[in-house]
Coordinates of C-alpha atoms (C1' of nucleotides) in Angstrom, one line a residue:
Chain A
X119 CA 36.4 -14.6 -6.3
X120 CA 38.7 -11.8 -7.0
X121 CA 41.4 -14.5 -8.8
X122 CA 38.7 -15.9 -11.1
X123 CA 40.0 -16.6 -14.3
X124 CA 43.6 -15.0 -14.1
X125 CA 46.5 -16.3 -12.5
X126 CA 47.1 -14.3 -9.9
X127 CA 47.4 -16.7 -6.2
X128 CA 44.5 -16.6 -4.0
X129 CA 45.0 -14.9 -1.0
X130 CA 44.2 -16.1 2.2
X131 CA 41.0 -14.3 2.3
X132 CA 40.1 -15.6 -0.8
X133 CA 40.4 -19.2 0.4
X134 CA 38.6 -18.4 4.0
X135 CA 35.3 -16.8 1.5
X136 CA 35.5 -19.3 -0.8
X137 CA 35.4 -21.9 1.9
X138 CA 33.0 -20.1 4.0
X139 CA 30.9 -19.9 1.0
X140 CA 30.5 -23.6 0.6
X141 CA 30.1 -24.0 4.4
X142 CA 27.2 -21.7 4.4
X143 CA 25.2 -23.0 1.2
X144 CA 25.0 -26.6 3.2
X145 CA 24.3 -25.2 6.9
X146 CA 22.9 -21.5 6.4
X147 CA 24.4 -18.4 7.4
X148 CA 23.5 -18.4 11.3
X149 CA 24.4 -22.3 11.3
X150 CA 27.5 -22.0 10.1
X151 CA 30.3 -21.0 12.7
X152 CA 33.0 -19.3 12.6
X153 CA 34.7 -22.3 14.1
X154 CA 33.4 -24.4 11.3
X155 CA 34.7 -22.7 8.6
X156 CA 38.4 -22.1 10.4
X157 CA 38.5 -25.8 10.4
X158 CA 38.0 -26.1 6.8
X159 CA 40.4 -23.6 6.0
X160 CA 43.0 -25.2 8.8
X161 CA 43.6 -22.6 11.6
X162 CA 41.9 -21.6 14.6
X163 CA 38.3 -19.4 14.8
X164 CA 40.1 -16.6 16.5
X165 CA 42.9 -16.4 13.6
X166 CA 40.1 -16.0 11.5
X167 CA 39.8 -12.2 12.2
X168 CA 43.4 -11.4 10.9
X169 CA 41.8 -11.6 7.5
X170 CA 38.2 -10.6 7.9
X171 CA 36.5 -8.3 10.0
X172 CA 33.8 -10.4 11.3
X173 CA 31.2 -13.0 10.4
X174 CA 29.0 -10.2 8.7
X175 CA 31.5 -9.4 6.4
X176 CA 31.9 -12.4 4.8
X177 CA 28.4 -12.6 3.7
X178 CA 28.3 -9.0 2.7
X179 CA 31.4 -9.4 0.2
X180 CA 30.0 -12.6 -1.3
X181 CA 26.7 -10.6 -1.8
X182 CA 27.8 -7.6 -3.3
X183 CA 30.9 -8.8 -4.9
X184 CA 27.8 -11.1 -6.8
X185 CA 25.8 -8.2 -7.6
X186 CA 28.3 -5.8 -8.9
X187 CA 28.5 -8.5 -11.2
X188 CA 24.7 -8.5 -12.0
X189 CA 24.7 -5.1 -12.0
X190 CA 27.5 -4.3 -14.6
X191 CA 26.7 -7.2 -17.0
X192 CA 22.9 -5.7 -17.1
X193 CA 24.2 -2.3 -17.9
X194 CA 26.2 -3.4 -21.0
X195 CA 23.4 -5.6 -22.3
X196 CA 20.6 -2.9 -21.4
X197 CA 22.1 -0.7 -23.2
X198 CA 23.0 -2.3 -26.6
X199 CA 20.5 -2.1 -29.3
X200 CA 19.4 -5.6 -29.7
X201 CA 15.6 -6.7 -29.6
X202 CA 14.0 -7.4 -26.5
X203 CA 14.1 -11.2 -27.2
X204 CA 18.1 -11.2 -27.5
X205 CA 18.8 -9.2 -24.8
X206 CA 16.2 -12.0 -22.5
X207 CA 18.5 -14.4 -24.0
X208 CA 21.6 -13.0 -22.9
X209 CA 20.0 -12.0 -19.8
X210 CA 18.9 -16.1 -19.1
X211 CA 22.5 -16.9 -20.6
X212 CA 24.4 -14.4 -17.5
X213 CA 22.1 -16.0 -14.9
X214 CA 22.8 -19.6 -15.8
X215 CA 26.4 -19.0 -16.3
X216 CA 27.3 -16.8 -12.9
X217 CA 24.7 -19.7 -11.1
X218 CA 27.0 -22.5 -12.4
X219 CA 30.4 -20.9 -12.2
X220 CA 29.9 -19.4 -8.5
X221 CA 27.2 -22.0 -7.3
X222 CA 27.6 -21.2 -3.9
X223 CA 28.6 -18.0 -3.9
X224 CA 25.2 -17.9 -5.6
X225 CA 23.2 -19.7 -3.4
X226 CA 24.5 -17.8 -0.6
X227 CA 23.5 -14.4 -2.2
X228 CA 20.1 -15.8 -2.9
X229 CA 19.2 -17.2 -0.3
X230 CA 21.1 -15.5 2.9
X231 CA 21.0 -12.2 2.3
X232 CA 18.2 -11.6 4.7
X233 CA 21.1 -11.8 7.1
X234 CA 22.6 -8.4 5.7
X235 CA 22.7 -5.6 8.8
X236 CA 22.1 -2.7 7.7
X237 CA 23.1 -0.1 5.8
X238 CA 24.2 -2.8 3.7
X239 CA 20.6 -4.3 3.5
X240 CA 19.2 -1.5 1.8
X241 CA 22.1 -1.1 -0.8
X242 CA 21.9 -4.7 -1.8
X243 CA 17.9 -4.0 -2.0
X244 CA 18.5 -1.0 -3.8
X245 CA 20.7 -2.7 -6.1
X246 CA 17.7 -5.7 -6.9
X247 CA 15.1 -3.5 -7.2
X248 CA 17.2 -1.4 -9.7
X249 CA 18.6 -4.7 -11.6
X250 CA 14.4 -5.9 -11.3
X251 CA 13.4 -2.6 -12.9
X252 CA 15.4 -2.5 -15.8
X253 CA 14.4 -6.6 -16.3
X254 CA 11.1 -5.0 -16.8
X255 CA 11.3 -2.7 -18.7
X256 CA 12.7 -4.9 -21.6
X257 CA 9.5 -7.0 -21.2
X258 CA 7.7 -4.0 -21.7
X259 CA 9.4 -2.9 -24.5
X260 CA 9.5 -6.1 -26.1
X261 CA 5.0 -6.4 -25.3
X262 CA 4.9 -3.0 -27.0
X263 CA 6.8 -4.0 -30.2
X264 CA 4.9 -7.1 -30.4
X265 CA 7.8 -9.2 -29.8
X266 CA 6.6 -10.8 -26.8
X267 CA 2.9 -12.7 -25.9
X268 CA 0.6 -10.7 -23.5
X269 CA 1.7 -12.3 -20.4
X270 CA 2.0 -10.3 -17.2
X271 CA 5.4 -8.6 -17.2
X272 CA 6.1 -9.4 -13.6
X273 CA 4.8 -13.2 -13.6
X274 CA 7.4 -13.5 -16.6
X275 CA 10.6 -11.7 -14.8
X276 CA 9.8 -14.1 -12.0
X277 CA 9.3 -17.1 -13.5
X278 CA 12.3 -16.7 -15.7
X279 CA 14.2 -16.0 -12.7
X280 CA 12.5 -18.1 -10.1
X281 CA 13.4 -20.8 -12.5
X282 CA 17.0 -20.2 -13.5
X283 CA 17.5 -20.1 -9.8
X284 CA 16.4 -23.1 -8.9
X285 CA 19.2 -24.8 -11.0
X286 CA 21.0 -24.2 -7.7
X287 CA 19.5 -27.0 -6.4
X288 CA 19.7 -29.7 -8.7
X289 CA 22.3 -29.0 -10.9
X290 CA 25.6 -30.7 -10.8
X291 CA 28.7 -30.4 -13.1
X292 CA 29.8 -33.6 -15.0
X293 CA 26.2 -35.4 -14.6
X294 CA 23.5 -35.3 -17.0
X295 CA 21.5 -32.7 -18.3
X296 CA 25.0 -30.8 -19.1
X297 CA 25.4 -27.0 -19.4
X298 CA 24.8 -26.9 -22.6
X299 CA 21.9 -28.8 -22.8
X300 CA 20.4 -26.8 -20.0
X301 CA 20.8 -23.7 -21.6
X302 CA 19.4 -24.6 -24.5
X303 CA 16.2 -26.6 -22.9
X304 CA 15.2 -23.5 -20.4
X305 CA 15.9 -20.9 -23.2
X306 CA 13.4 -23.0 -25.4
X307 CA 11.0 -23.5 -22.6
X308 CA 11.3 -19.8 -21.5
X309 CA 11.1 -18.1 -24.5
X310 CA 9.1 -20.8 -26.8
X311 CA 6.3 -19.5 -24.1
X312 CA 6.8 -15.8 -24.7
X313 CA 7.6 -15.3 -28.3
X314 CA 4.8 -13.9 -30.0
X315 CA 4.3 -16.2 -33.2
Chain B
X202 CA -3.1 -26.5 9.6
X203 CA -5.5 -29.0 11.7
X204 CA -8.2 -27.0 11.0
X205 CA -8.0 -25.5 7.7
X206 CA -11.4 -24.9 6.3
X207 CA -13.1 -26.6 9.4
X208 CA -14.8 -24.9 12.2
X209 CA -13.0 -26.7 14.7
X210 CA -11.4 -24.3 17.1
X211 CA -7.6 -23.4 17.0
X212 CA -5.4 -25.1 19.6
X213 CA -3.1 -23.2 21.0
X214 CA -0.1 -25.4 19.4
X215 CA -1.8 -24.3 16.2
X216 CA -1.5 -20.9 17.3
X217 CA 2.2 -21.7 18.2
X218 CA 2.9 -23.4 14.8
X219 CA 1.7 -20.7 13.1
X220 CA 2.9 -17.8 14.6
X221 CA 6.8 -19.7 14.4
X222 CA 6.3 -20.6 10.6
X223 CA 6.2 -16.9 10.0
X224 CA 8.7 -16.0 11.9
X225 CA 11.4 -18.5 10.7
X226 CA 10.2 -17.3 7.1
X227 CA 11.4 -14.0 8.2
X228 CA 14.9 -14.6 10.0
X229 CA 15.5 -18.6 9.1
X230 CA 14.7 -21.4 11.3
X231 CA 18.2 -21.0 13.1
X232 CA 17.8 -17.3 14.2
X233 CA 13.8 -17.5 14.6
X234 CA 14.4 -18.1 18.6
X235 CA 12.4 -20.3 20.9
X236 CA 11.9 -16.8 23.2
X237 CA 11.3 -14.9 19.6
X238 CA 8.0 -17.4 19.2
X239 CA 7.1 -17.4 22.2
X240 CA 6.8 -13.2 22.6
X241 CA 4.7 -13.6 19.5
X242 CA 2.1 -16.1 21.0
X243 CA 2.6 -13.9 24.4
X244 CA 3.9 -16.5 26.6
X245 CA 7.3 -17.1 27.9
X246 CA 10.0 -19.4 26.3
X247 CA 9.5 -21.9 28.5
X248 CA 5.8 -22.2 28.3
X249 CA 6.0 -23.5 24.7
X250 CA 7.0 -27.3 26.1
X251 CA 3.7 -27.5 27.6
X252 CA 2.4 -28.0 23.7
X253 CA 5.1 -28.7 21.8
X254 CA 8.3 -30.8 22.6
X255 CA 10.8 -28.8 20.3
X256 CA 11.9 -26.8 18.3
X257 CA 12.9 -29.7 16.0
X258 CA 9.3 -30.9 16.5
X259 CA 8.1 -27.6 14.9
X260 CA 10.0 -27.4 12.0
X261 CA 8.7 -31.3 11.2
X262 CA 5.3 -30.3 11.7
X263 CA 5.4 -27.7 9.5
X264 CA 7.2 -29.7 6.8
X265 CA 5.0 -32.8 7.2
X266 CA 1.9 -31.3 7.0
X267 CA 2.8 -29.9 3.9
X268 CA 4.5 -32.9 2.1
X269 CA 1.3 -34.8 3.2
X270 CA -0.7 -32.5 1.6
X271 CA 1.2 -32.2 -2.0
X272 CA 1.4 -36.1 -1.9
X273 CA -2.2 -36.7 -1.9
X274 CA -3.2 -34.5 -3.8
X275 CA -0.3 -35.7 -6.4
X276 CA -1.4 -39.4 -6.1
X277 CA -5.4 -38.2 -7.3
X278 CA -3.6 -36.1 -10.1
X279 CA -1.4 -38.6 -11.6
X280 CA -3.7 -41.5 -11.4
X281 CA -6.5 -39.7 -13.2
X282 CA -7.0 -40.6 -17.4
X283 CA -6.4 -37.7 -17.8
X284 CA -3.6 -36.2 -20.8
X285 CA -0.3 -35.0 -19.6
X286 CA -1.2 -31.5 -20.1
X287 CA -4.6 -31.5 -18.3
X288 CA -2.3 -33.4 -15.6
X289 CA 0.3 -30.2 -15.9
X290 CA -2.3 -27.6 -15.7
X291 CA -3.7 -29.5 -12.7
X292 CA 0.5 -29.9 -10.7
X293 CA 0.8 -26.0 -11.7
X294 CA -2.3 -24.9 -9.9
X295 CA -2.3 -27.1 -7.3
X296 CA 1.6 -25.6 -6.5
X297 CA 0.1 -22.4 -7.1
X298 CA -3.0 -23.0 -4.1
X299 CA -0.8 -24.5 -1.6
X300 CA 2.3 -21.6 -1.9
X301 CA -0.7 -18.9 -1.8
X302 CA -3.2 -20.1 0.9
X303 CA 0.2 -21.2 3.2
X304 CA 2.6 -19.1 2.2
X305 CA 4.4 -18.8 5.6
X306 CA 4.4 -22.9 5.6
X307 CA 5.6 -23.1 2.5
X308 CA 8.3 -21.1 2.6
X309 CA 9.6 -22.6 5.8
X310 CA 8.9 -26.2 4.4
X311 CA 11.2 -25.1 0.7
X312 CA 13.6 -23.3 2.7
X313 CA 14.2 -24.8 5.9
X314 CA 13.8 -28.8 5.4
X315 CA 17.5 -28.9 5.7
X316 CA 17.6 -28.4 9.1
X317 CA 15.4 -31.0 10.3
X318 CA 17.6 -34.3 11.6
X319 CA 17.6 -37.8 11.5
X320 CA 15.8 -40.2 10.7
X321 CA 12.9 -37.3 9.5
X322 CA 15.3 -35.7 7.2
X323 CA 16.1 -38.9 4.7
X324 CA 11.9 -39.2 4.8
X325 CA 11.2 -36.0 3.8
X326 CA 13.4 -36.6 1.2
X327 CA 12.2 -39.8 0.0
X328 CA 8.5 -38.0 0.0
X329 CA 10.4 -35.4 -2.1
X330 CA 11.9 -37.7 -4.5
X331 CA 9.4 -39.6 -4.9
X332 CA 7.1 -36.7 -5.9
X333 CA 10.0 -35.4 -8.6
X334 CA 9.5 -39.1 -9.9
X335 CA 5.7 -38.7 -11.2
X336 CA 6.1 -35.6 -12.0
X337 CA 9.0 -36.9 -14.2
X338 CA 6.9 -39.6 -15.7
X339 CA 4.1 -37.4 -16.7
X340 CA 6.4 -35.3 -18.5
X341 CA 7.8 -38.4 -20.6
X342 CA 4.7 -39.6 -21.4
X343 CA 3.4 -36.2 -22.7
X344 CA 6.5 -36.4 -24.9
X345 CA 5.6 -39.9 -26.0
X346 CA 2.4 -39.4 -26.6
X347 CA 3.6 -35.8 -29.0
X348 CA 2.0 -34.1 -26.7
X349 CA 4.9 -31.8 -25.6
X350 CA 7.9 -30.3 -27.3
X351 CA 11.2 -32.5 -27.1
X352 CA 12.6 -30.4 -24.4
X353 CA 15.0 -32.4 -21.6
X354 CA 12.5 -33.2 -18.7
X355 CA 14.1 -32.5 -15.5
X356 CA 15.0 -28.6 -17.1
X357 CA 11.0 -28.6 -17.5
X358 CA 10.2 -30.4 -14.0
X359 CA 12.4 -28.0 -12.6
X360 CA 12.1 -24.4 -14.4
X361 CA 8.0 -25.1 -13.3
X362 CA 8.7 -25.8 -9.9
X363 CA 11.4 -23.2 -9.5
X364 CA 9.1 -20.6 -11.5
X365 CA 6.2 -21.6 -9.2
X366 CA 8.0 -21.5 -5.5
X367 CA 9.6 -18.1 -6.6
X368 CA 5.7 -16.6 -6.0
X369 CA 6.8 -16.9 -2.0
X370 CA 9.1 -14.0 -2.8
X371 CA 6.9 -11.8 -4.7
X372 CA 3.3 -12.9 -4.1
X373 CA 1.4 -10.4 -1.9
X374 CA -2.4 -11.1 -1.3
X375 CA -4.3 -7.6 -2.6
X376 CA -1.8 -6.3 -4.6
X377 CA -1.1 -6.5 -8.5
X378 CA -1.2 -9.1 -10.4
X379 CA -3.7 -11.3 -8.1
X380 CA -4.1 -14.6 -7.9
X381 CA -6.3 -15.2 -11.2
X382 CA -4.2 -13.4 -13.0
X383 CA -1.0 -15.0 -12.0
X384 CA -2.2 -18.6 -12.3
X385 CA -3.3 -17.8 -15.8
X386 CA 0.1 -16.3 -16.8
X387 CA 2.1 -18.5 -15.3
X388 CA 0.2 -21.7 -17.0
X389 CA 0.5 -19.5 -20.7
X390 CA 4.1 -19.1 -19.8
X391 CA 5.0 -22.0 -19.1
X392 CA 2.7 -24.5 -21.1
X393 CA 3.0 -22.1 -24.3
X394 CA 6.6 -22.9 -24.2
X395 CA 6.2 -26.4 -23.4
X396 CA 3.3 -27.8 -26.1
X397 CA 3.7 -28.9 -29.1
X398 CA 2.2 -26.8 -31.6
Chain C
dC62 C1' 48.6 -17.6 13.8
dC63 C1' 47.7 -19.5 18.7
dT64 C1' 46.1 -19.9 23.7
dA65 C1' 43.0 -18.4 26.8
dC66 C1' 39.0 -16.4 27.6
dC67 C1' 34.7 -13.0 27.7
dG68 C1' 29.8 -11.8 27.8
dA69 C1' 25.7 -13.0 25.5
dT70 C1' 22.4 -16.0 24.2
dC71 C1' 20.7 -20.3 22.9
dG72 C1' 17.4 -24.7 23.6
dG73 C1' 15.7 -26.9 27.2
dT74 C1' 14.6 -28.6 32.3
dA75 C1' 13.2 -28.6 37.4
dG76 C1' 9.8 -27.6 40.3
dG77 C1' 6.0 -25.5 41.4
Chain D
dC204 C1' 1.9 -21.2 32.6
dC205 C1' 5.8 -19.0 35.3
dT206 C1' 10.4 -18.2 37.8
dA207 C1' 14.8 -19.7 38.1
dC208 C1' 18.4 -21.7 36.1
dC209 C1' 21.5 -25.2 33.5
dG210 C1' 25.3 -26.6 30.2
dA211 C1' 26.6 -25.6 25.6
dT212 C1' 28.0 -22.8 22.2
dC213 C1' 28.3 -18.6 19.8
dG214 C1' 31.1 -14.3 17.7
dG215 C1' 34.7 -11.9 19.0
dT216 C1' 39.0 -9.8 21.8
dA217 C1' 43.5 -9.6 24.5
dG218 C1' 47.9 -10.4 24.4
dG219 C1' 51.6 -12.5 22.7

DNA sequence: CCTACCGATCGGTAGG
DNA sequence: CCTACCGATCGGTAGG
């Protein structure tokens, strides 16, 4: 949240998202009340709403405070001039590290967003599509250099992502594959399939 | 459903199943309403206890059926002579059939198995598990055998099935890349990074 | 941050 | 298969 990493105290808020976060990965987004998660923080449902505005906007700051992140981190590698095959390393890299740092936060954005209300539906959308596009066009680059094996541009943004995203649901910190190991395996995996040799 | 492929008519708790496996892919089995389902088959709410006896009892069809399925056809897979790679090839497409020709049943079954209760949830898990575990020990003995690449089994276990059930997001019957097309990329993905060369 | 409470809506039943 | 209706529970507000 917005505390990561420094040392600045986490608000209130923080606490109640963080918390509500956690309680929403488990139960889903419609199952999990607003009564639930003021008993995990330790105060009443109604006292809830002197820190956020409602139910909705909880899930919409987990969701875009996730993507903001996506977004920015894709611009910066995008735009460097590495090969198409470094920047898809960096690229698997950001996905398994935000997945593992801010698992539920993740799994929340991944798999709730349907739940969105518009107009903030079709931002967050917009801001996948845009994030998809430019995932595609490195393939595309990287086909037209020779870099990369003829494999269907889409089937391989999917399946790269599809499968980092999964991690969600089996990985667990501490137990065996470690991070490292994981990086390393899927990167192999990934790109051993896609490398033009 | 009952009568895939046969001739048999539809029932109309087929009809029922159906129509509520796509619309708790849409809006999640908590929000997908019993009044929702029933507008859809054109009956009212309370009409739908004539053929089924909940909405619990949906959600465990829908999840059975499917589990059934994928444990058969696993069993005939992994007891073949065939090598690890054939037996690979054969997992991939069948994931690939059953996510296509069901889509709306799959997606419910991979995204909404949490919610079923007691004692059905710990057996759909042990049906799950127990799956993982051949596909595990195919995987270790392509790697005994030199078949495959020394890469950690559960990351390739799950990058293939994470890779594979991310077609329910994408996938659209008609449009570009179809189905032939997919399968073959996919398996080149996946097994080109995968085999030892 | 709490008590008290609201209108809405849910899954499901009774009775025909 | 419908009308009528139930107890429970939801997100959220009023007022302090």
């Amino acid at each position: 949240m917005g505390t990561s990493g420094t040392n600045i105290a986490k608000t209130r808020k923080d606490v109640i998202i963080e918390e509500a976060a956690i309680l929403i990965r488990e139960k889903g987004y419609v199952a999990a009340t607003m009564r639930d998660i003021a008993a995990k923080v330790g105060i009443e449902a109604a006292s809830l709403y002197n820190h956020i505005q409602s139910k909705q906007h909880i899930l919409h700051e987990i969701c875009f405070k996730l993507a903001d992140q996506y977004t920015t981190k894709m611009s910066r590698i995008d735009s460097s001039e590495e090969s198409a095959i470094v920047k898809l390393k960096q690229l698997i890299e950001l996905h398994i590290d935000i997945n593992t740092k801010y698992s539920a936060l993740s799994t929340v954005m991944n798999d709730e967003w349907r739940h969105l209300k518009e107009p903030h539906l079709s931002r967050f959308l917009e801001l996948r599509n845009s994030y998809e596009r430019k995932f595609l066009r490195i393939i595309y680059e990287g086909k037209e250099q020779g870099e990369l094996r003829d494999i269907n541009p889409k089937v391989a943004m999917y399946s790269i992502l599809g499968s980092i995203r999964w991690l969600q649901n089996w990985y667990s910190p501490g137990k065996q594959p470690g991070l490292e190991e994981i990086k390393h395996s899927i990167t192999e995996l990934l790109l051993g399939g896609i490398i033009n040799k």
